[in-house]
XYZ file of C-alpha atoms in Angstrom:
670
model
C 0.000 0.000 0.000
C 2.869 2.355 0.797
C 4.687 1.665 -2.473
C 1.513 2.294 -4.490
C 0.854 5.645 -2.813
C 3.179 7.717 -5.018
C 6.087 10.031 -4.265
C 3.898 13.009 -3.351
C 1.832 11.046 -0.816
C 4.971 9.499 0.710
C 6.637 12.917 1.073
C 3.508 14.473 2.573
C 2.935 11.530 4.920
C 6.501 11.426 6.256
C 6.882 15.193 6.684
C 3.300 15.477 7.966
C 4.181 13.166 10.852
C 7.797 13.867 11.727
C 7.746 17.688 11.531
C 4.931 18.084 14.109
C 6.407 15.187 16.112
C 9.835 16.830 16.186
C 8.582 20.340 16.952
C 6.138 19.192 19.647
C 8.814 16.951 21.230
C 11.256 19.861 21.264
C 8.737 22.191 22.900
C 7.828 19.477 25.438
C 11.510 19.060 26.387
C 11.985 22.814 26.732
C 8.894 23.134 28.916
C 10.056 20.234 31.100
C 13.488 21.804 31.478
C 12.576 25.435 32.160
C 9.181 25.103 33.885
C 8.382 23.243 37.060
C 5.714 20.972 35.605
C 3.532 18.688 37.687
C 4.516 15.034 37.631
C 1.284 14.058 35.850
C 1.764 16.632 33.096
C 5.440 15.753 32.582
C 4.543 12.051 32.344
C 1.690 12.716 29.886
C 3.515 15.059 27.452
C 5.422 12.374 25.432
C 2.230 10.410 24.869
C 0.207 13.506 23.919
C 2.956 14.538 21.475
C 2.542 11.222 19.635
C -1.247 11.523 19.606
C -1.241 15.118 18.305
C 1.249 14.235 15.549
C -0.749 11.315 14.164
C -3.153 11.410 11.219
C -5.358 8.322 11.335
C -6.550 6.814 8.052
C -10.022 5.805 9.403
C -10.603 9.329 10.712
C -9.521 10.977 7.449
C -11.665 8.763 5.216
C -14.759 9.282 7.395
C -14.127 13.035 7.431
C -13.723 13.134 3.639
C -16.847 11.038 3.137
C -18.926 13.371 5.320
C -17.688 16.376 3.303
C -18.381 14.522 -0.001
C -14.794 14.973 -1.221
C -13.577 11.394 -0.789
C -12.746 10.966 -4.497
C -11.624 14.529 -5.183
C -7.961 15.333 -5.886
C -7.069 16.257 -2.302
C -9.379 13.522 -0.993
C -7.368 10.786 -2.700
C -4.088 12.417 -1.677
C -5.260 12.724 1.948
C -6.261 9.037 2.031
C -2.873 7.928 0.681
C -0.882 10.317 2.885
C -2.742 9.278 6.032
C -1.677 5.659 5.410
C 1.959 6.819 5.333
C 1.370 8.765 8.566
C -0.074 5.640 10.160
C 2.976 3.611 9.111
C 5.259 6.257 10.648
C 3.172 6.262 13.841
C 3.197 2.475 14.227
C 6.934 2.390 13.472
C 7.697 4.910 16.222
C 5.370 3.163 18.676
C 6.883 -0.235 17.838
C 10.389 1.072 18.510
C 9.258 2.623 21.790
C 7.513 -0.632 22.766
C 10.601 -2.724 21.896
C 12.870 -0.437 23.917
C 10.466 -0.587 26.861
C 10.328 -4.404 26.747
C 14.120 -4.639 26.459
C 14.631 -2.379 29.477
C 11.953 -3.882 31.729
C 11.784 -7.596 30.805
C 14.304 -10.431 30.804
C 16.085 -11.225 27.531
C 14.258 -14.567 27.259
C 10.868 -12.793 27.329
C 12.013 -10.225 24.752
C 13.212 -12.899 22.328
C 10.031 -14.923 22.875
C 7.834 -11.919 22.103
C 9.848 -11.125 18.978
C 9.679 -14.702 17.630
C 5.975 -15.045 18.514
C 5.200 -11.840 16.607
C 7.066 -13.154 13.559
C 5.186 -16.481 13.656
C 1.886 -14.633 14.063
C 2.664 -12.448 11.021
C 3.608 -15.519 8.961
C 0.328 -17.187 9.944
C -1.920 -14.318 8.830
C 0.049 -13.606 5.621
C 0.543 -17.197 4.429
C -2.433 -18.791 6.155
C -5.324 -16.364 6.516
C -4.904 -14.432 3.259
C -4.694 -17.502 0.949
C -7.736 -18.956 2.719
C -9.681 -15.719 2.182
C -8.623 -15.612 -1.479
C -9.738 -19.243 -1.889
C -13.183 -18.420 -0.484
C -13.480 -15.464 -2.889
C -12.521 -17.610 -5.906
C -15.219 -20.128 -4.994
C -17.871 -17.380 -5.012
C -19.375 -16.570 -8.460
C -19.138 -12.887 -9.362
C -22.208 -10.933 -8.367
C -23.303 -13.621 -5.886
C -23.127 -13.213 -2.089
C -20.446 -15.160 -0.283
C -21.542 -18.152 1.782
C -22.419 -17.502 5.401
C -20.014 -20.197 6.584
C -17.066 -18.215 5.188
C -18.161 -15.041 6.988
C -18.629 -17.045 10.189
C -15.141 -18.554 9.879
C -13.574 -15.107 9.335
C -15.199 -13.789 12.514
C -14.089 -16.854 14.485
C -10.492 -16.500 13.259
C -10.649 -12.782 14.085
C -11.540 -13.563 17.708
C -8.801 -16.189 17.827
C -6.215 -13.720 16.485
C -7.204 -11.159 19.095
C -6.829 -13.747 21.838
C -3.476 -14.908 20.420
C -2.276 -11.307 20.347
C -2.990 -10.899 24.043
C -1.332 -14.247 24.846
C 1.951 -13.526 23.063
C 2.184 -10.012 24.498
C 0.923 -7.686 21.766
C -2.375 -5.881 22.086
C -5.521 -7.507 20.693
C -6.159 -4.270 18.772
C -2.852 -4.646 16.912
C -3.498 -8.334 16.175
C -7.000 -7.587 14.870
C -5.668 -4.728 12.729
C -3.043 -7.023 11.189
C -5.752 -9.622 10.495
C -7.954 -7.017 8.810
C -5.120 -5.799 6.582
C -4.746 -9.208 4.881
C -8.480 -9.624 4.134
C -9.098 -8.626 0.452
C -11.231 -5.495 0.211
C -14.402 -5.039 -1.823
C -17.006 -7.633 -2.802
C -17.706 -10.359 -2.005
C -15.893 -10.947 1.299
C -14.962 -7.397 2.344
C -18.401 -6.058 1.435
C -20.113 -8.937 3.299
C -18.098 -8.230 6.467
C -18.917 -4.520 6.284
C -22.593 -5.327 5.747
C -22.660 -7.650 8.785
C -20.642 -5.466 11.160
C -21.281 -1.869 10.064
C -24.757 -1.485 11.547
C -23.751 -3.138 14.818
C -20.568 -1.068 15.137
C -21.893 2.284 13.842
C -25.321 2.209 15.477
C -24.478 0.547 18.802
C -20.807 0.334 19.741
C -19.605 3.731 18.493
C -22.337 5.778 20.227
C -21.664 3.827 23.420
C -17.942 4.494 23.114
C -18.477 8.227 22.540
C -20.858 8.335 25.499
C -18.368 6.586 27.777
C -15.591 8.977 26.699
C -17.836 11.930 27.461
C -18.956 10.591 30.826
C -15.363 10.091 31.934
C -14.516 13.682 31.080
C -14.939 15.887 34.156
C -14.464 19.486 33.069
C -14.508 20.657 36.707
C -11.275 18.795 37.440
C -9.437 21.364 35.297
C -8.052 23.565 38.066
C -4.715 24.961 36.915
C -4.553 27.389 33.985
C -0.832 26.636 33.760
C -1.581 23.004 32.841
C -4.148 24.153 30.294
C -1.601 26.512 28.744
C 1.104 23.836 28.550
C -1.136 21.266 26.888
C -2.691 23.765 24.487
C 0.794 24.955 23.504
C 1.707 21.377 22.576
C -1.544 21.092 20.586
C -0.860 24.400 18.809
C 2.759 23.531 17.952
C 1.729 20.106 16.591
C -1.088 21.764 14.602
C 1.251 24.343 13.042
C 3.910 21.676 12.448
C 1.447 19.494 10.548
C 0.321 22.520 8.519
C 3.961 23.129 7.568
C 4.789 19.472 6.955
C 1.826 18.867 4.654
C 1.773 22.195 2.802
C 5.465 22.465 1.890
C 5.590 19.444 -0.497
C 2.302 20.486 -2.121
C 3.431 24.073 -2.686
C 6.687 22.710 -4.099
C 4.542 20.655 -6.533
C 2.697 23.893 -7.458
C -0.646 23.043 -5.910
C -2.750 26.208 -5.397
C -2.272 27.696 -1.928
C -5.982 27.467 -1.108
C -6.122 23.757 -1.961
C -2.892 23.085 -0.048
C -4.285 24.858 3.023
C -7.511 22.845 2.788
C -5.478 19.653 2.571
C -3.388 20.635 5.608
C -6.529 21.321 7.639
C -7.969 17.935 6.652
C -4.790 16.189 7.805
C -5.202 17.898 11.199
C -8.687 16.502 11.787
C -9.187 14.246 14.813
C -11.717 11.550 15.550
C -12.424 8.160 17.056
C -8.827 6.875 16.826
C -7.528 9.787 18.904
C -10.327 9.221 21.403
C -9.320 5.548 21.611
C -5.729 6.576 22.352
C -6.865 8.995 25.071
C -9.162 6.385 26.569
C -6.305 3.864 26.645
C -4.021 6.467 28.244
C -6.688 7.116 30.897
C -7.180 3.436 31.684
C -3.405 2.881 31.878
C -3.069 5.907 34.191
C -0.606 7.488 31.782
C -2.515 10.783 31.898
C -4.475 12.397 34.704
C -8.167 13.203 34.625
C -7.278 16.849 34.098
C -5.090 16.061 31.075
C -7.811 13.783 29.718
C -10.464 16.500 29.927
C -8.234 19.144 28.317
C -7.253 16.752 25.505
C -10.866 15.774 24.790
C -11.838 19.450 24.540
C -8.957 20.145 22.136
C -9.891 17.182 19.901
C -13.530 18.286 19.670
C -12.574 21.950 19.187
C -10.060 21.315 16.387
C -12.385 19.073 14.395
C -15.344 21.411 14.949
C -13.396 24.338 13.481
C -11.778 22.433 10.608
C -14.971 21.077 9.022
C -16.631 24.437 8.154
C -13.270 25.922 7.097
C -12.690 23.142 4.569
C -16.216 23.540 3.207
C -15.562 27.227 2.593
C -12.052 26.839 1.164
C -12.386 23.807 -1.094
C -14.920 23.150 -3.853
C -13.756 20.394 -6.240
C -16.270 21.378 -8.932
C -14.464 24.694 -9.533
C -11.619 22.921 -11.291
C -13.970 21.391 -13.871
C -14.193 24.684 -15.762
C -12.575 24.252 -19.193
C -10.534 26.968 -20.880
C -11.806 26.317 -24.404
C -14.912 25.084 -26.156
C -15.316 21.322 -25.865
C -18.376 20.742 -27.984
C -19.239 18.862 -31.150
C -20.475 22.072 -32.733
C -17.130 23.840 -32.320
C -14.947 20.838 -33.267
C -13.083 20.809 -36.574
C -13.799 18.157 -39.203
C -10.192 16.900 -39.019
C -10.142 16.723 -35.206
C -10.501 13.468 -33.277
C -13.780 12.943 -31.452
C -12.950 12.391 -27.775
C -15.766 10.496 -26.039
C -16.052 9.367 -22.410
C -18.497 6.432 -22.159
C -19.728 5.715 -18.624
C -20.961 2.193 -17.886
C -22.740 0.865 -14.794
C -23.260 -2.744 -15.888
C -23.160 -5.018 -18.936
C -26.734 -4.039 -19.816
C -25.476 -0.562 -20.772
C -22.884 -1.840 -23.266
C -25.003 -2.721 -26.378
C -26.741 0.668 -26.518
C -23.475 2.603 -26.151
C -21.771 0.428 -28.786
C -24.705 0.995 -31.118
C -24.303 4.755 -30.695
C -20.541 4.578 -31.256
C -20.982 2.487 -34.394
C -22.968 5.222 -36.110
C -20.645 8.000 -34.866
C -18.618 7.545 -38.048
C -14.966 7.133 -37.041
C -12.746 8.034 -40.008
C -9.052 8.367 -40.736
C -9.292 12.167 -40.622
C -11.490 12.211 -37.520
C -10.965 9.054 -35.427
C -12.734 8.386 -32.140
C -10.634 8.578 -28.992
C -12.764 6.538 -26.605
C -12.373 6.407 -22.837
C -14.527 3.751 -21.130
C -15.227 4.308 -17.431
C -16.791 1.490 -15.404
C -18.533 3.038 -12.384
C -18.750 0.932 -9.217
C -20.257 1.650 -5.840
C -17.789 1.873 -2.949
C -18.314 -1.282 -0.864
C -16.093 -3.149 1.567
C -13.291 -0.591 1.514
C -12.681 2.903 2.915
C -10.981 4.883 0.130
C -12.141 5.539 -3.418
C -10.236 4.366 -6.496
C -9.845 5.640 -10.064
C -7.336 3.459 -11.932
C -6.511 2.463 -15.499
C -7.473 -1.117 -16.340
C -4.627 -3.619 -16.576
C -5.272 -6.590 -18.823
C -4.669 -10.092 -17.505
C -3.446 -12.938 -19.692
C -6.512 -15.049 -20.490
C -8.267 -14.969 -17.080
C -10.276 -18.112 -16.319
C -13.012 -16.162 -14.521
C -13.171 -12.651 -16.005
C -14.668 -9.989 -13.766
C -17.609 -7.819 -14.793
C -15.213 -4.966 -15.623
C -13.150 -7.267 -17.855
C -16.243 -8.472 -19.723
C -17.334 -4.870 -20.292
C -13.899 -3.778 -21.473
C -13.580 -6.854 -23.732
C -16.759 -5.850 -25.574
C -15.339 -2.399 -26.266
C -11.979 -3.976 -27.171
C -13.685 -5.971 -29.934
C -15.247 -2.727 -31.164
C -11.771 -1.153 -31.275
C -10.384 -4.125 -33.214
C -13.263 -3.934 -35.690
C -12.413 -0.303 -36.486
C -8.643 -0.837 -36.388
C -6.815 2.481 -36.528
C -10.061 4.477 -36.441
C -10.864 3.951 -32.745
C -8.374 4.379 -29.897
C -9.572 3.108 -26.526
C -8.551 3.493 -22.883
C -10.311 1.738 -20.008
C -10.708 2.978 -16.433
C -12.419 1.653 -13.322
C -13.841 3.939 -10.641
C -14.904 2.813 -7.156
C -16.516 5.637 -5.213
C -19.669 6.593 -3.269
C -22.701 7.451 -5.381
C -22.850 10.910 -3.809
C -19.492 11.926 -5.313
C -19.233 9.574 -8.301
C -19.681 12.555 -10.648
C -16.268 13.831 -9.526
C -14.622 10.801 -11.170
C -16.551 11.410 -14.396
C -15.798 15.142 -14.539
C -12.160 14.743 -13.499
C -11.478 12.128 -16.176
C -13.332 14.210 -18.790
C -11.188 17.223 -17.894
C -7.894 15.306 -17.970
C -8.685 13.573 -21.284
C -10.039 16.792 -22.877
C -13.280 14.997 -23.661
C -15.762 16.546 -26.073
C -18.777 14.371 -25.211
C -19.709 12.371 -22.107
C -22.165 9.539 -22.742
C -23.895 8.305 -19.599
C -26.851 5.876 -19.319
C -30.262 7.043 -18.169
C -31.148 5.964 -14.638
C -34.022 3.764 -15.861
C -33.713 0.789 -18.204
C -36.046 -1.149 -20.452
C -35.465 -4.894 -20.804
C -37.621 -6.686 -23.401
C -39.967 -3.716 -23.469
C -40.507 -3.754 -19.735
C -39.471 -0.728 -17.686
C -36.986 -1.528 -14.932
C -36.546 1.034 -12.170
C -32.985 1.601 -11.045
C -31.533 3.314 -8.023
C -32.155 7.002 -7.498
C -28.400 7.226 -6.967
C -27.964 7.018 -10.770
C -30.428 9.843 -11.184
C -28.465 11.956 -8.689
C -25.261 11.093 -10.557
C -26.710 12.189 -13.917
C -27.954 15.484 -12.480
C -24.529 16.266 -11.025
C -22.748 15.395 -14.268
C -25.124 17.637 -16.247
C -24.490 20.455 -13.800
C -20.692 20.209 -13.483
C -19.322 18.566 -16.634
C -16.542 20.466 -18.459
C -17.871 19.436 -21.888
C -21.058 18.383 -23.659
C -23.126 15.560 -22.150
C -25.421 12.969 -23.708
C -27.924 11.005 -21.595
C -28.631 7.746 -23.444
C -32.087 6.224 -22.989
C -32.038 2.566 -23.988
C -35.498 1.268 -24.857
C -34.270 -2.348 -25.074
C -34.249 -2.600 -28.887
C -30.691 -3.603 -29.777
C -31.330 -5.458 -33.027
C -30.517 -2.485 -35.200
C -27.453 -1.362 -33.286
C -25.916 -4.828 -33.557
C -26.880 -5.225 -37.212
C -25.206 -2.008 -38.380
C -21.734 -3.302 -37.543
C -22.053 -6.399 -39.709
C -24.316 -5.462 -42.646
C -24.819 -2.240 -44.613
C -28.517 -1.892 -43.683
C -29.952 1.564 -43.166
C -29.941 3.088 -39.714
C -32.521 5.850 -39.309
C -31.645 8.827 -37.114
C -33.965 11.726 -36.299
C -33.132 15.069 -34.700
C -35.938 17.051 -33.106
C -34.998 20.690 -33.633
C -36.862 23.306 -31.648
C -34.010 25.787 -31.273
C -31.279 26.615 -28.791
C -27.680 25.645 -28.031
C -28.479 22.042 -27.054
C -30.465 21.378 -30.236
C -27.607 22.771 -32.312
C -25.197 20.458 -30.483
C -27.445 17.440 -31.174
C -27.707 18.427 -34.840
C -23.920 18.795 -35.127
C -23.506 15.239 -33.778
C -26.158 13.939 -36.171
C -24.418 15.605 -39.136
C -21.288 13.637 -38.279
C -23.356 10.448 -38.292
C -24.865 11.369 -41.668
C -21.422 11.118 -43.267
C -21.656 7.345 -42.725
C -23.144 5.792 -45.904
C -25.743 3.605 -44.188
C -27.166 6.322 -41.898
C -30.316 8.189 -42.919
C -30.754 11.491 -41.093
C -34.059 13.278 -40.736
C -34.196 16.767 -39.248
C -37.627 17.344 -37.687
C -38.187 21.060 -37.189
C -41.034 22.557 -35.154
C -42.422 25.992 -35.900
C -45.375 28.040 -34.747
C -48.394 29.096 -36.771
C -46.747 32.404 -37.746
C -43.625 30.658 -39.193
C -41.553 31.403 -36.077
C -39.970 29.008 -33.591
C -41.976 27.550 -30.705
C -39.285 28.302 -28.098
C -37.991 31.589 -26.801
C -34.424 32.833 -27.056
C -32.202 35.769 -27.830
C -31.785 37.201 -31.317
C -28.293 35.774 -31.422
C -29.596 32.322 -30.606
C -32.167 32.521 -33.391
C -29.458 33.712 -35.778
C -27.273 30.703 -34.891
C -30.286 28.385 -35.362
C -30.902 29.832 -38.823
C -27.197 29.479 -39.652
C -26.975 25.769 -38.823
C -30.293 25.010 -40.523
C -29.022 26.822 -43.621
C -25.983 24.560 -43.570
C -28.271 21.519 -43.408
C -30.158 22.705 -46.506
C -26.883 22.984 -48.393
C -25.929 19.432 -47.350
C -29.338 18.157 -48.476
C -28.515 19.256 -52.009
C -25.340 17.149 -51.947
C -26.436 14.123 -49.898
C -29.698 12.292 -50.478
C -29.517 10.593 -47.094
C -30.343 13.838 -45.270
C -34.036 14.746 -45.161
C -35.948 17.552 -43.519
C -39.467 17.619 -42.114
C -41.301 20.611 -40.738
C -44.305 20.519 -38.433
C -46.576 23.286 -37.200
C -47.243 23.083 -33.456
C -49.638 25.444 -31.730
C -49.896 23.667 -28.382
C -48.112 21.217 -26.130
C -50.378 18.401 -27.319
C -49.204 18.944 -30.905
C -45.579 18.634 -29.829
C -46.395 15.553 -27.762
C -48.145 13.704 -30.600
C -45.419 14.552 -33.151
C -42.675 13.493 -30.757
C -44.340 10.140 -30.042
C -44.815 9.516 -33.758
C -41.138 10.191 -34.421
C -40.066 7.926 -31.556
C -41.870 4.992 -33.142
C -40.391 5.449 -36.634
C -36.626 5.713 -36.096
C -33.775 3.727 -34.563
C -32.197 6.700 -32.783
C -33.763 10.015 -31.803
C -31.631 12.965 -30.709
C -32.933 16.045 -28.924
C -31.528 18.934 -26.922
C -32.117 19.056 -23.174
C -32.756 22.774 -22.596
C -35.081 25.085 -24.508
C -36.060 28.706 -24.087
C -39.224 29.705 -22.275
C -42.464 29.910 -24.230
C -46.149 29.108 -23.590
C -45.793 25.716 -25.319
C -42.691 24.752 -23.346
C -44.324 25.844 -20.096
C -47.255 23.588 -20.912
C -44.935 20.627 -21.553
C -42.996 21.204 -18.348
C -46.184 21.023 -16.292
C -46.737 17.464 -17.526
C -43.207 16.379 -16.616
C -42.241 17.413 -13.119
C -38.788 15.755 -12.941
C -37.147 17.731 -15.703
C -33.623 16.196 -15.754
C -34.039 15.412 -19.463
C -35.834 18.618 -20.351
C -39.394 19.020 -21.542
C -38.913 16.992 -24.751
C -36.563 14.358 -23.357
C -39.008 13.496 -20.575
C -41.606 12.539 -23.187
C -39.396 9.663 -24.346
C -38.750 8.557 -20.756
C -42.445 8.571 -19.810
C -44.000 5.257 -18.804
C -46.767 5.581 -21.436
C -44.339 6.038 -24.340
C -44.439 2.920 -26.574
C -41.666 3.650 -29.069
C -38.610 1.402 -29.341
C -36.088 3.987 -30.495
C -33.030 4.716 -28.401
C -32.903 8.368 -27.385
C -29.897 10.628 -26.835
C -30.651 13.793 -24.858
C -27.821 16.266 -25.488
C -26.660 19.192 -23.392
C -24.000 21.511 -24.773
C -21.039 22.495 -22.602
C -22.157 24.897 -19.856
C -18.891 25.579 -17.994
C -16.293 27.645 -19.852
C -13.794 30.068 -18.362
C -14.921 33.681 -18.943
C -18.119 32.698 -20.781
C -21.203 34.425 -19.429
C -23.540 34.030 -22.401
C -24.049 30.350 -23.341
C -24.843 31.419 -26.906
C -21.499 33.172 -27.234
C -18.934 31.586 -29.557
C -15.226 31.561 -28.829
C -14.313 31.299 -32.515
C -12.505 34.362 -33.840
C -14.348 36.224 -36.550
C -12.730 38.314 -39.246
C -14.288 41.786 -39.339
C -13.843 44.163 -42.262
C -12.991 47.690 -41.080
């Protein structure tokens, strides 16, 4: 785990522990030398220095999860760095423990403890871990692990804790070592979390917090001198950790505000620090007065840090692009960079069908990034990693089956499609950060993400509202254009296009606005493929005007792109145009349903300007994530079998206030 953390995390973790540890130890020595400290305070200072210098991985991950930044840039760095801090802490404590045993116990006992610890480590590494891996291999993917395996893990856990106490190491350390060798994630790690999380989080943790609070007697704090000494140690360790964590990040040119937020996060305290204090109290290492002052400092620091981090750090601010990343503003000789998000294998055929008609060519190939999104289960930290292929795996995972399908697509269009595969494991609440971050890094032009409801064999299947929340966040924060793909369960056409030159019928519903222009630009690219028939369905009012509102500039841009379509119609017979007069929302509804039953793929913009007709449509569809027109295709009473792509043009661009504004330079005659 340490070797995989990266140079930055290792530097931050080491400096973030040893700088506050060194400074606080120095101040503690100076205070002990020049002030007449009470015996209890002098005895407690070395232990409090260690506690204030630590940054516990469980505390950091819980803190990041509560702030919804677990899979942000500084969230991942904080998780990795806290592991390094933990390793430094346990190393220092192990050395102190070994020195204490050597000085207080006979040599025979010291050697026995050392050899017993080695044998215990060999047992859990070469005995427990292979057994856990064997149980996982015997469990089919997607199926729950057998109860007997979970029962055996819990029994061995209790036995390891008992063995730890017998050989002379703490049961906590033995249990921690046992937990480290258990593979994370489904099926075993997730099953253990599912069994224990409710019991631990809902019963044991509240009881522990209550006991810690009941043992704290604030009235035993009598001497302001003791308060000042302890708070000085806390302050020095706090400042030392700020310095130790910020210096490497500033050297790596991280913005000062982000580096400060990261340093504050690394200073957060929680249940691990409380466990240390409780152990110190039971062992009579610290007095009741020291215990009360330390508890107050832990609560105070964490209570101040949380709102400060919320104010200082917003990960969505970095998703603002510095240039147009849209299909409409892309050049004809520029590669089409697409990020395809996949939840499960059911999403693959519809996305492949869309990619097949996206017309990859030698002049404009498709640079495809496939992102498999997984819910965070059975582990504490989020993951976003590139997929590494295995040599002919006997039991391929779901991710490997998904990536293999796209790999075959890449091989079919050899040289015209370039593919990269990524796997993300994160909470649903912040899963959009992985999507937006990858889109920003890969300079993606279009994000394709499945709709949160699916149709299998014509039957509507409700999915989790977490997918709906994910789609809304991606639409709001994406640094490029976004397409929500509604799969109606009809994959015959999308599979047939790749093998035979049959016609594939695409329709674009054009009402007007930036999103409709983006959808039409994508459809024009598809129309360059010989077997794609494109029909542009335009709506207009009774007085030959559009049925949606908008600025004069927007209407001018609509007329410009429609004029370009008319010119293409004279050259290509596979592009058709239809015009319908709509005077009410019912007219739009009936025309839209008719179109959805006659084509293989329907494309429509998500947002449209205000007008009486659009207001009428919005009243019928209260959800509104897909827009007034897109919601018609997602309605339960819609009987068409066409797949639908609801397009939203890029909304976040540095310095762009008017979404209709173009960043292309125009030559003006003076």
